[in-house]
Coordinates of C-alpha atoms and ligand atoms in Angstrom, one line a residue:
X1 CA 63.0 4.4 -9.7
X2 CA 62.9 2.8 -6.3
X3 CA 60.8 5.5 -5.1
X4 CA 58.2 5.1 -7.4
X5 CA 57.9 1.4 -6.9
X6 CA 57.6 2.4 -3.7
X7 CA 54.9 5.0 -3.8
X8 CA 52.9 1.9 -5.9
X9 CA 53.5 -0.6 -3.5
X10 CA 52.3 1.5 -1.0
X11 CA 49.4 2.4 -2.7
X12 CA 48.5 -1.1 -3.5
X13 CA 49.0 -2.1 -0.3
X14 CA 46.5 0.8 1.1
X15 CA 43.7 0.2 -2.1
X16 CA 44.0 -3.3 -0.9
X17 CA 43.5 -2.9 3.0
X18 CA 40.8 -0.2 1.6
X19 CA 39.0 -3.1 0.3
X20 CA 39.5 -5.4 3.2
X21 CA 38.0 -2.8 5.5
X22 CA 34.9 -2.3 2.7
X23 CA 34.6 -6.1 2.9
X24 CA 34.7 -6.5 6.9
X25 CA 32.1 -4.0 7.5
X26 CA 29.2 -4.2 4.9
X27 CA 27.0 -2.4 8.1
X28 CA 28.4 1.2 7.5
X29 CA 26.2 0.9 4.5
X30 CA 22.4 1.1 5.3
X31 CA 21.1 -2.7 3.8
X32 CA 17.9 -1.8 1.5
X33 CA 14.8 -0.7 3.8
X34 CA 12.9 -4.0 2.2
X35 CA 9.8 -5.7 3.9
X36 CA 8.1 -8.6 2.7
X37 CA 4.6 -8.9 2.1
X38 CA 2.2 -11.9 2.5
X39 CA -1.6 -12.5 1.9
X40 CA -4.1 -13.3 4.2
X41 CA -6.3 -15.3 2.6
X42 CA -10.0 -14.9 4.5
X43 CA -9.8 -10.9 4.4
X44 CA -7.8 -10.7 0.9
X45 CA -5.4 -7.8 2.6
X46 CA -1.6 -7.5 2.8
X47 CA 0.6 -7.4 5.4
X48 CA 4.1 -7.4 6.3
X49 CA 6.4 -7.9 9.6
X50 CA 8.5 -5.5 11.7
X51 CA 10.1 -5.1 14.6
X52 CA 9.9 -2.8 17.0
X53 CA 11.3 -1.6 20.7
X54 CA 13.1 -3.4 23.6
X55 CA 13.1 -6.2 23.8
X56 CA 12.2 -6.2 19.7
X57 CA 8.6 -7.4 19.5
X58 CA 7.6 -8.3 16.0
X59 CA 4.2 -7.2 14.6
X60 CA 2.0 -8.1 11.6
X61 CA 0.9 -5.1 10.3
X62 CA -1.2 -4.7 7.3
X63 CA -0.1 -2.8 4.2
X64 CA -1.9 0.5 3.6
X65 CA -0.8 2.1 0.3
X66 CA -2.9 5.4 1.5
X67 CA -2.5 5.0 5.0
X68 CA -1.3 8.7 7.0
X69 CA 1.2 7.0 9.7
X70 CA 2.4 3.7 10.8
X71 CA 0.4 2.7 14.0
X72 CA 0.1 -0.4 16.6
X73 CA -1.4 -2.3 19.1
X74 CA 0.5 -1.4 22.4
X75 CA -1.7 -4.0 24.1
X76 CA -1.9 -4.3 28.1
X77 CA 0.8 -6.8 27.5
X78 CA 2.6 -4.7 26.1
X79 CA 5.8 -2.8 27.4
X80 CA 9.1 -1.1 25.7
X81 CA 11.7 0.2 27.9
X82 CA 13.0 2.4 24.4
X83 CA 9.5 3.8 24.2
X84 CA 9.6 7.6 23.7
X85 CA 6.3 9.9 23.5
X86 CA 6.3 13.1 22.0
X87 CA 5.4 15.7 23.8
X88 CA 1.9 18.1 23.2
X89 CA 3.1 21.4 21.0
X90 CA 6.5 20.0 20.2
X91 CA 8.1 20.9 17.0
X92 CA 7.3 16.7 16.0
X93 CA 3.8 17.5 16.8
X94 CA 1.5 18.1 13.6
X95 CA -1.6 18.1 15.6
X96 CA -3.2 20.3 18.0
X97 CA -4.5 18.8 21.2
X98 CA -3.0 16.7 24.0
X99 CA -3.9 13.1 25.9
X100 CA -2.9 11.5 29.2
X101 CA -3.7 8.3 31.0
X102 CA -3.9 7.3 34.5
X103 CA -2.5 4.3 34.6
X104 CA 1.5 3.4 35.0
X105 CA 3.4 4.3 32.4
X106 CA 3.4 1.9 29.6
X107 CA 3.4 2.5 25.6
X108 CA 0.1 3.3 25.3
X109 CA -0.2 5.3 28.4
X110 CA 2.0 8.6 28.9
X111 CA 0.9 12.1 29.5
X112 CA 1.2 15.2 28.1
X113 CA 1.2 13.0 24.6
X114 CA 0.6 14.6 21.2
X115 CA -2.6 12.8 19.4
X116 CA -2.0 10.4 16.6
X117 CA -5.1 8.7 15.3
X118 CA -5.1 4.8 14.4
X119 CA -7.1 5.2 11.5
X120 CA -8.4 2.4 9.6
X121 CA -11.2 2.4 7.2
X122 CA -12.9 -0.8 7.4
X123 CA -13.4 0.2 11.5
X124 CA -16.6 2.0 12.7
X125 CA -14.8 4.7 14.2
X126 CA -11.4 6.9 14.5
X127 CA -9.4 5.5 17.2
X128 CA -6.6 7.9 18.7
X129 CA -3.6 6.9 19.9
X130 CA -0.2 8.3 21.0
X131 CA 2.8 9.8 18.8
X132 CA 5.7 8.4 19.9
X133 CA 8.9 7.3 18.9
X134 CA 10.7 3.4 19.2
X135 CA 13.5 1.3 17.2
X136 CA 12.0 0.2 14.6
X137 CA 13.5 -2.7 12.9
X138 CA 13.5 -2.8 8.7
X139 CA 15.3 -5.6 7.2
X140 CA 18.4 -5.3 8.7
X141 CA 18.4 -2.5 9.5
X142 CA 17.6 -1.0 13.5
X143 CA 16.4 2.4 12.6
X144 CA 16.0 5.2 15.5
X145 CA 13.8 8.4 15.3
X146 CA 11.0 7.2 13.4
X147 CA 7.5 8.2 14.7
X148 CA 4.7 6.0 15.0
X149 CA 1.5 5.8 17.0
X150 CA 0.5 3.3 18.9
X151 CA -3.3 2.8 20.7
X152 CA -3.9 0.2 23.6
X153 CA -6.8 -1.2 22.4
X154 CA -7.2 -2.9 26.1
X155 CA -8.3 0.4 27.0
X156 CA -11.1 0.7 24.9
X157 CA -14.2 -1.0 25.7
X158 CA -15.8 -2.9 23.0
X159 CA -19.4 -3.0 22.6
X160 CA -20.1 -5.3 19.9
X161 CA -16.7 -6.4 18.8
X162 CA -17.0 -4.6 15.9
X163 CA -16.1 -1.0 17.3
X164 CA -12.2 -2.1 17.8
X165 CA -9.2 -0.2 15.7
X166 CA -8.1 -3.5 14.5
X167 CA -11.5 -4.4 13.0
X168 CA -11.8 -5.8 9.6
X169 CA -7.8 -6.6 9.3
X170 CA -6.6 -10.0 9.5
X171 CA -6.5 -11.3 12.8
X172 CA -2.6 -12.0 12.9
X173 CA -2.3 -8.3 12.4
X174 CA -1.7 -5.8 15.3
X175 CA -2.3 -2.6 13.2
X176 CA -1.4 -0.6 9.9
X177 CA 2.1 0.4 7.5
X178 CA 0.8 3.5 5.8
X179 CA 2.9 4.4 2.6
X180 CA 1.0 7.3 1.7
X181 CA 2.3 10.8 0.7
X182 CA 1.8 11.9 4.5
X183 CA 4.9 13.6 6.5
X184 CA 4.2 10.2 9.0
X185 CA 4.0 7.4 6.5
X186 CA 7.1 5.1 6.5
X187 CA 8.6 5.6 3.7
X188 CA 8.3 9.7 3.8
X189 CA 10.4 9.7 7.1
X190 CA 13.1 7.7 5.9
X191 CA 13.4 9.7 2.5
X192 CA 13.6 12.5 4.7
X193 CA 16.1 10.8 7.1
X194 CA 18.4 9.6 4.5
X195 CA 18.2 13.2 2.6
X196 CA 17.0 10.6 -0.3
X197 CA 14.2 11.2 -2.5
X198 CA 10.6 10.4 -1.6
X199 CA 10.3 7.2 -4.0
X200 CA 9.4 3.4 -3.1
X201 CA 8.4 0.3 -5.0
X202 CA 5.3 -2.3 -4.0
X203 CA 5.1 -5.7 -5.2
X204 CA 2.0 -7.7 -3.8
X205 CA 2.3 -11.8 -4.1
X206 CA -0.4 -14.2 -4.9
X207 CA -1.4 -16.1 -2.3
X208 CA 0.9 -18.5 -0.2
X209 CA 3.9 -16.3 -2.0
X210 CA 6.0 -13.6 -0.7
X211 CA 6.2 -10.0 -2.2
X212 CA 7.9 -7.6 -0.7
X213 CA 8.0 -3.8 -0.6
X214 CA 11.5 -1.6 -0.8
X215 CA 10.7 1.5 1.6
X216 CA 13.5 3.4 -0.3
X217 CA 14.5 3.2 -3.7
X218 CA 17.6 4.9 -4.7
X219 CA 18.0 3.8 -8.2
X220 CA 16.3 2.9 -11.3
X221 CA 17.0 0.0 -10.6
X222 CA 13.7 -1.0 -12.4
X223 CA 13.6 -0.1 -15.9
X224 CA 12.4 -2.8 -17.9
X225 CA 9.3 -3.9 -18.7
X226 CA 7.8 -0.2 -17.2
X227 CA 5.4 2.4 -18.0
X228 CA 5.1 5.7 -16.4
X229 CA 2.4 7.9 -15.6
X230 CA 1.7 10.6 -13.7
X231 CA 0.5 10.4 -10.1
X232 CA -2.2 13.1 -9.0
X233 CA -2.9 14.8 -5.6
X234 CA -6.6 14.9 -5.1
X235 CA -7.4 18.9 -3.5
X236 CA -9.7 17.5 -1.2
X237 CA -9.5 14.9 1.4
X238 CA -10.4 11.4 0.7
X239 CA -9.8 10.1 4.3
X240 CA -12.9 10.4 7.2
X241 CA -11.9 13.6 8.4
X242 CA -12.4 16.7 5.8
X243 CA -10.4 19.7 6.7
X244 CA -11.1 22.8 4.2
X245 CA -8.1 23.1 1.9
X246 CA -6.3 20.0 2.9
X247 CA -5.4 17.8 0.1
X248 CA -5.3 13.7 0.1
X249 CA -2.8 11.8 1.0
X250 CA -3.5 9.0 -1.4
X251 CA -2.6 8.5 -4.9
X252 CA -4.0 9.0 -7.8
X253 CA -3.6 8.4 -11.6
X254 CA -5.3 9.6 -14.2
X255 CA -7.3 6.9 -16.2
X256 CA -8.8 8.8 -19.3
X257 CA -10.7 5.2 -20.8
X258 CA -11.2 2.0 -20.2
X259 CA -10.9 -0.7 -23.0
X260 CA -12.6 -3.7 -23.1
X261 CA -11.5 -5.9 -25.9
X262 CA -9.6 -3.1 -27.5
X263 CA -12.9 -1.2 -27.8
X264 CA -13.2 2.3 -26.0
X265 CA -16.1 1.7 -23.2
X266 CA -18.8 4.3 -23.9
X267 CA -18.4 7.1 -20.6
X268 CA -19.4 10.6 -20.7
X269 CA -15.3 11.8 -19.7
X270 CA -16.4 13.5 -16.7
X271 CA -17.5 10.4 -15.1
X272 CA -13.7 9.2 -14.5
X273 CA -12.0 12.7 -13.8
X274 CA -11.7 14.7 -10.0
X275 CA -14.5 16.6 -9.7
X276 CA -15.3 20.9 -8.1
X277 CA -15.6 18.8 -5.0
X278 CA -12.9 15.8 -5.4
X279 CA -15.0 13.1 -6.3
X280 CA -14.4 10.7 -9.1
X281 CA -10.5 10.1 -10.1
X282 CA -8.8 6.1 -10.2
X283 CA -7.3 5.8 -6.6
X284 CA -4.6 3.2 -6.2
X285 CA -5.4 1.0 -2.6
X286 CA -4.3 -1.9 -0.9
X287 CA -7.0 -1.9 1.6
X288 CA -9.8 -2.3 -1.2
X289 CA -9.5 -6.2 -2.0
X290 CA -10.8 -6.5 -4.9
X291 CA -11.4 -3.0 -7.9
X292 CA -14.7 -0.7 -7.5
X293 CA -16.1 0.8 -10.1
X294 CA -18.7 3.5 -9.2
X295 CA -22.3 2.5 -10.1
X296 CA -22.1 5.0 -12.9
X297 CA -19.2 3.6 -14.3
X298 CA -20.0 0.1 -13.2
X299 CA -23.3 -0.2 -15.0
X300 CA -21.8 0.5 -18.5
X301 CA -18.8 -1.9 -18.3
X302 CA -20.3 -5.1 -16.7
X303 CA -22.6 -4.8 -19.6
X304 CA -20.1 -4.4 -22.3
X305 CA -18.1 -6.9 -20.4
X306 CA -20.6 -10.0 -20.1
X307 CA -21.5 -9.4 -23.6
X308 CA -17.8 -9.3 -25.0
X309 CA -17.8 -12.4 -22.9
X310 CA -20.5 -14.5 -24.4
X311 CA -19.6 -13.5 -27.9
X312 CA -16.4 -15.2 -26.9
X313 CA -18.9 -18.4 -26.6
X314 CA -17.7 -18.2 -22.3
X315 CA -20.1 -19.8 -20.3
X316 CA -21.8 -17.4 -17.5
X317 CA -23.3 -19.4 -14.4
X318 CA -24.9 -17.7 -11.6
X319 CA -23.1 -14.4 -9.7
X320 CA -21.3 -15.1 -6.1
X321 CA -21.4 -12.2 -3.9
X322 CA -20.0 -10.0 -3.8
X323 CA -19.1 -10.7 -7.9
X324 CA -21.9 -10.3 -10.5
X325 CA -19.8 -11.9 -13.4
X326 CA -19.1 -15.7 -12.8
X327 CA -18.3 -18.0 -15.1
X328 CA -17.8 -21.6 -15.7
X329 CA -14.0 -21.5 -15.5
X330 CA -13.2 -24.4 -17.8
X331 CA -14.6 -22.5 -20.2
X332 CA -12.5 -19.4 -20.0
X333 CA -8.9 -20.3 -20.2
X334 CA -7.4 -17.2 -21.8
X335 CA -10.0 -16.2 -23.2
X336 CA -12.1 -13.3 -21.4
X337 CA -11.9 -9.9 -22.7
X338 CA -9.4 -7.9 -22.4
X339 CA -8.8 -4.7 -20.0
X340 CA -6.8 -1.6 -20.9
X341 CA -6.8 1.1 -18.5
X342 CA -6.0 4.2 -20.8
X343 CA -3.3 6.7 -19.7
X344 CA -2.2 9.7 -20.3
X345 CA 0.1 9.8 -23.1
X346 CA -0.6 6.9 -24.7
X347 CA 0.5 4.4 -21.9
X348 CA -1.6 1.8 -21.1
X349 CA -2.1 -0.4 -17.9
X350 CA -3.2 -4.5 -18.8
X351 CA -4.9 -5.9 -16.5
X352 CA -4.0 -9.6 -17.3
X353 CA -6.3 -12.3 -17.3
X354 CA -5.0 -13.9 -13.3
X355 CA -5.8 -10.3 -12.7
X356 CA -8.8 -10.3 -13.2
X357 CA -10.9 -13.6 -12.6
X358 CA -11.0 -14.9 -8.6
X359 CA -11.9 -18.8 -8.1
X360 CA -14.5 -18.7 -6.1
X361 CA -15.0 -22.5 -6.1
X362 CA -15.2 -25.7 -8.0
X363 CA -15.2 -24.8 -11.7
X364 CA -16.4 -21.0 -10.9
X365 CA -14.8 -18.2 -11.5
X366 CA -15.7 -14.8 -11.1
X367 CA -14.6 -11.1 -12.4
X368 CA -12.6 -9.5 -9.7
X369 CA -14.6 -6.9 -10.1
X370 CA -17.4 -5.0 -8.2
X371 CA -19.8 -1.8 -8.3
X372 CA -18.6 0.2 -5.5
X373 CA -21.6 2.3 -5.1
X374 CA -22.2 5.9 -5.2
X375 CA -21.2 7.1 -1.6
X376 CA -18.2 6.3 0.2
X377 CA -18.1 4.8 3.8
X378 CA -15.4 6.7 5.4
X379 CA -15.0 9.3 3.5
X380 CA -16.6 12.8 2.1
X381 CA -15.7 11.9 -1.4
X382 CA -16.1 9.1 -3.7
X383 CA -13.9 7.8 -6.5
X384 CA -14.9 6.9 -9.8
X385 CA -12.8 3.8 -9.6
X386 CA -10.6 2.2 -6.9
X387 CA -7.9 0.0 -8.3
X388 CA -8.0 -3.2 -5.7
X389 CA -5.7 -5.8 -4.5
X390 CA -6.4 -8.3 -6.6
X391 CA -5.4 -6.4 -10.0
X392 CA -2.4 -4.7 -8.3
X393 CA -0.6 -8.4 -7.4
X394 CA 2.5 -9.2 -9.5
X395 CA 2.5 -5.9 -10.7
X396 CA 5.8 -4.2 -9.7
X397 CA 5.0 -0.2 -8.8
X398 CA 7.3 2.5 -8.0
X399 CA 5.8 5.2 -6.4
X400 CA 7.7 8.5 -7.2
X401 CA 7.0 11.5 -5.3
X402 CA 10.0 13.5 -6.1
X403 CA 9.2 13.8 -9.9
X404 CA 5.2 12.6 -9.3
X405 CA 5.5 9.5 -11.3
X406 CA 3.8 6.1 -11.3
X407 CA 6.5 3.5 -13.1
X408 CA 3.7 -0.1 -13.2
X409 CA 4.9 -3.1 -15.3
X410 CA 1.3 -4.5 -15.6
X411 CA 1.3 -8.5 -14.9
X412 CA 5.2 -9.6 -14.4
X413 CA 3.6 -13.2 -15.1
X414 CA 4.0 -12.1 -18.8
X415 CA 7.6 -11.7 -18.3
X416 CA 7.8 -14.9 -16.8
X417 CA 8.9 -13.3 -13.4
X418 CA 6.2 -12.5 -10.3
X419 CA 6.7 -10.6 -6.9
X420 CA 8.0 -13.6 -5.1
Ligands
NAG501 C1 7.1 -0.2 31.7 O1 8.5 -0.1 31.8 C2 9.0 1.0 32.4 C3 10.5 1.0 32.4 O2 11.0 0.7 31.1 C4 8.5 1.0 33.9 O3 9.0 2.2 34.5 C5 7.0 1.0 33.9 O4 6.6 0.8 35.2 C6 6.5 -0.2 33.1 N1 5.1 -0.1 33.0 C7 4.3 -1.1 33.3 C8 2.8 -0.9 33.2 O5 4.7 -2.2 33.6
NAG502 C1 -0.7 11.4 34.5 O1 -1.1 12.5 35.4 C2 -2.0 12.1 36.4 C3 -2.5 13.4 37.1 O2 -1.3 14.1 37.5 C4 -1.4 11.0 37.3 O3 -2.4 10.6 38.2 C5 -1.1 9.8 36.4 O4 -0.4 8.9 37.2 C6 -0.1 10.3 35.3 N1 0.1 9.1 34.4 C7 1.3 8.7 33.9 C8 1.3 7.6 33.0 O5 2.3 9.2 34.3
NAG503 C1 -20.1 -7.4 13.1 O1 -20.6 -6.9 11.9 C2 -21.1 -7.9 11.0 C3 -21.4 -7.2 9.7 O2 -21.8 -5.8 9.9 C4 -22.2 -8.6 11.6 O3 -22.7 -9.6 10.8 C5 -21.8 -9.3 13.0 O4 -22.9 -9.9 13.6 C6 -21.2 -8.2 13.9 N1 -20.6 -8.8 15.0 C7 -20.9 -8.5 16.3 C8 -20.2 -9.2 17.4 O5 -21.6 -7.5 16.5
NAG504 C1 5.5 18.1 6.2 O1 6.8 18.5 6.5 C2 7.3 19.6 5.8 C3 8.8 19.8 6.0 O2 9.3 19.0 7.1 C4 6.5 20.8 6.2 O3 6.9 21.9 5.5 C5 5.0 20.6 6.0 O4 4.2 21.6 6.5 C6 4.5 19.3 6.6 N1 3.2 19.0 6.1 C7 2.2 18.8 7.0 C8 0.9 18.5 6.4 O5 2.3 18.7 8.2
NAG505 C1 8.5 -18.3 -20.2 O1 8.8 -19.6 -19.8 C2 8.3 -20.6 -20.7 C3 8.5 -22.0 -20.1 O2 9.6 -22.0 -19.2 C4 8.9 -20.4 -22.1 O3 8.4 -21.3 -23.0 C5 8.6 -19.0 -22.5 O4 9.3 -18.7 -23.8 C6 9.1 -17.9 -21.5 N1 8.6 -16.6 -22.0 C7 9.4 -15.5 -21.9 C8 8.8 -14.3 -22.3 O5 10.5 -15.5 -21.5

């Protein structure tokens, strides 16, 4: 009898100093890899904040869902004691080639450095920078081994002030997240770190609200209210440098219709589906403020749209660049036409109304949508339609890449929640 009172008070006593020790030292498990996310309001782009090197310097960088790697400025100013480059024709190395500097050695400026480009598609041209690897710093988390590239943009002349890598981004930001399916985006490396799948989620606030993005999901943590769908690879490459038989890094879905009103938009089906030479598909991009629709595809829908539109007795006043439908915005509460972005398998993707319109001033508001063209700037290949910004923002999105899935909730608003 005593002994076996005994064994049970000692095993209480150890469960219970198990416990303490859980409690003391929360840090032996990894916090969630979360960032938040904020809107810039002149360039209508995301960014988020992070930390990096020694002394910890924190950057604004700005959220690229189909950007390769995650690169920064490593200004003149600019100096980390932790800074590591990788070598030319290391293991790390995916690229061929090599690049030194004269100057002292600095971030920015190391020889025998493997190439990393700063790319960034609303710039003129590819910068290249330096692979190299820092502490990073991701919620709370101080994270070692991560590679990154980082350009000193003090050492490029500028002609015009529009040939710098950090053109077009907000001007708080010092460079670019990329989340894309490349070995170098952020959340790739940690998956690959942690031995956890490839999967992450994206939540883009409104403006003057906070969203946030979780690098590494390791549940399903978010099963209600979603839909699933499959995500695509594009064969060909969609970023400004086409290698033969390299695939994109982006992501794709596979939009078979577009509804507007609950009526199927006239298209000849070929029009939205990845071509012999990778054109058309529906991208998904952060960069892209607001949806483009390629002129083929545009033409046809802002004319079933506007039409929808006044036989719902709206009032249309005259287009604001770059938006063709504008609208006298008293007269629209909830009431523009719907749009259903068919999926495969019967799932469907809302956009909801505050997805759709952008006040543009005083009693005008626009549809946040806009004909994208029929070439691409940056790119060999055009898609038939690039889901923007402004439609992806209080929709939560879980990118899976382990099982190729898309989980997208359409507007949380309906569900009386957001991304803040
Ligand atoms: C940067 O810091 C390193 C030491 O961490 C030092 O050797 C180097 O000279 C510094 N470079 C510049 C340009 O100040
Ligand atoms: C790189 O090598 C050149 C030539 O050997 C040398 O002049 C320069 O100081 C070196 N730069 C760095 C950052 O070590
Ligand atoms: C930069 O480009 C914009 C649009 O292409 C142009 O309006 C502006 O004048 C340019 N700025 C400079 C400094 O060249
Ligand atoms: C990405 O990494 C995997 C494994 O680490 C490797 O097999 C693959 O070739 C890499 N892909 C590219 C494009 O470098
Ligand atoms: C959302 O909130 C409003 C007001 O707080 C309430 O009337 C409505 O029923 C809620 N809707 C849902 C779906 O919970």
């Amino acid at each position: 009898m005593s002994s076996s009172s005994l064994i049970i008070i000692h095993f209480f006593i150890l469960s219970l100093s198990l416990f303490s020790l859980s409690s003391v030292s929360p840090s032996s498990q990894p916090h969630p890899f979360i960032l938040p996310i904020r809107k810039d309001p002149s360039t209508n782009l995301f960014y988020t904040s992070l930390g990096i090197g020694t002394p910890r310097t924190d950057f604004n960088l700005v959220i690229d869902l189909g950007g390769e790697n995650l690169w920064y400025d490593c200004d003149a100013h600019y100096n980390s004691s932790s800074y590591t480059p990788i070598q030319c024709g290391s293991k790390q190395c995916p690229e061929i080639g090599c690049t030194g500097c004269n100057g002292p050695f600095k971030p920015g400026c190391t020889n025998n450095t493997c190439p990393s480009p700063a790319l960034n598609s609303l710039a003129k041209f590819i910068f290249g920078g330096g692979l190299g690897q820092d502490f990073i710093f991701i919620s709370q988390n101080k994270v070692s081994g991560l590679l990154s590239s980082c350009i000193d943009t003090d050492s490029f002349p500028s002609f015009t002030g529009n040939d710098s890598a950090l053109n077009g981004l907000p001007k708080n930001t010092k460079g670019i997240v990329g989340l894309s399916r490349s070995n170098l985006s952020l959340p790739k490396q940690l998956a690959l770190k942690n031995n956890l799948p490839h999967k992450f989620s994206l939540c883009l606030p409104s403006s003057n609200k906070q969203g946030f993005t979780n690098l590494l999901v390791r549940s399903d943590e978010f099963s209600k209210f979603v839909q699933t769908t499959p995500l695509f690879v594009n064969p060909f490459s969609t970023g400004p440098v086409s290698v033969k038989g390299v695939s994109s890094n982006e992501y794709f879905i596979d939009v078979k219709a577009i509804k507007i009103d609950g009526h199927v938009l006239n298209l000849k089906p070929s029009l939205l589906s990845i071509d012999k030479k990778g054109n058309g598909g529906t991208k998904i991009s952060t960069i892209t403020p607001f949806t483009e629709l390629h002129t083929s595809v545009y033409k046809p829908f802002i004319r079933d749209f506007l039409k929808k539109a006044s036989d719902r007795k709206v009032k249309r006043v005259s287009s604001v660049a770059p938006f063709e439908a504008c609208f006298d915005s008293t007269s629209i509460r909830n009431s523009l036409p719907r749009i259903d972005l068919v999926l495969q398998k019967g799932a469907q993707w809302t956009i909801h109304e505050t997805n759709l319109v952008v006040n543009v001033k005083k009693n005008v508001a626009c549809l946040g949508i806009v004909d994208g063209g029929t070439e691409s700037r940056m790119s060999f290949t055009k898609p038939s339609i690039v889901l923007g910004g402004h439609q992806l923002v209080d929709n939560l999105l879980v990118f899976d890449l382990s099982s190729s899935k898309l989980s997208f909730s359409s507007s949380l608003l309906v569900h009386n929640a957001s991304c803040s």
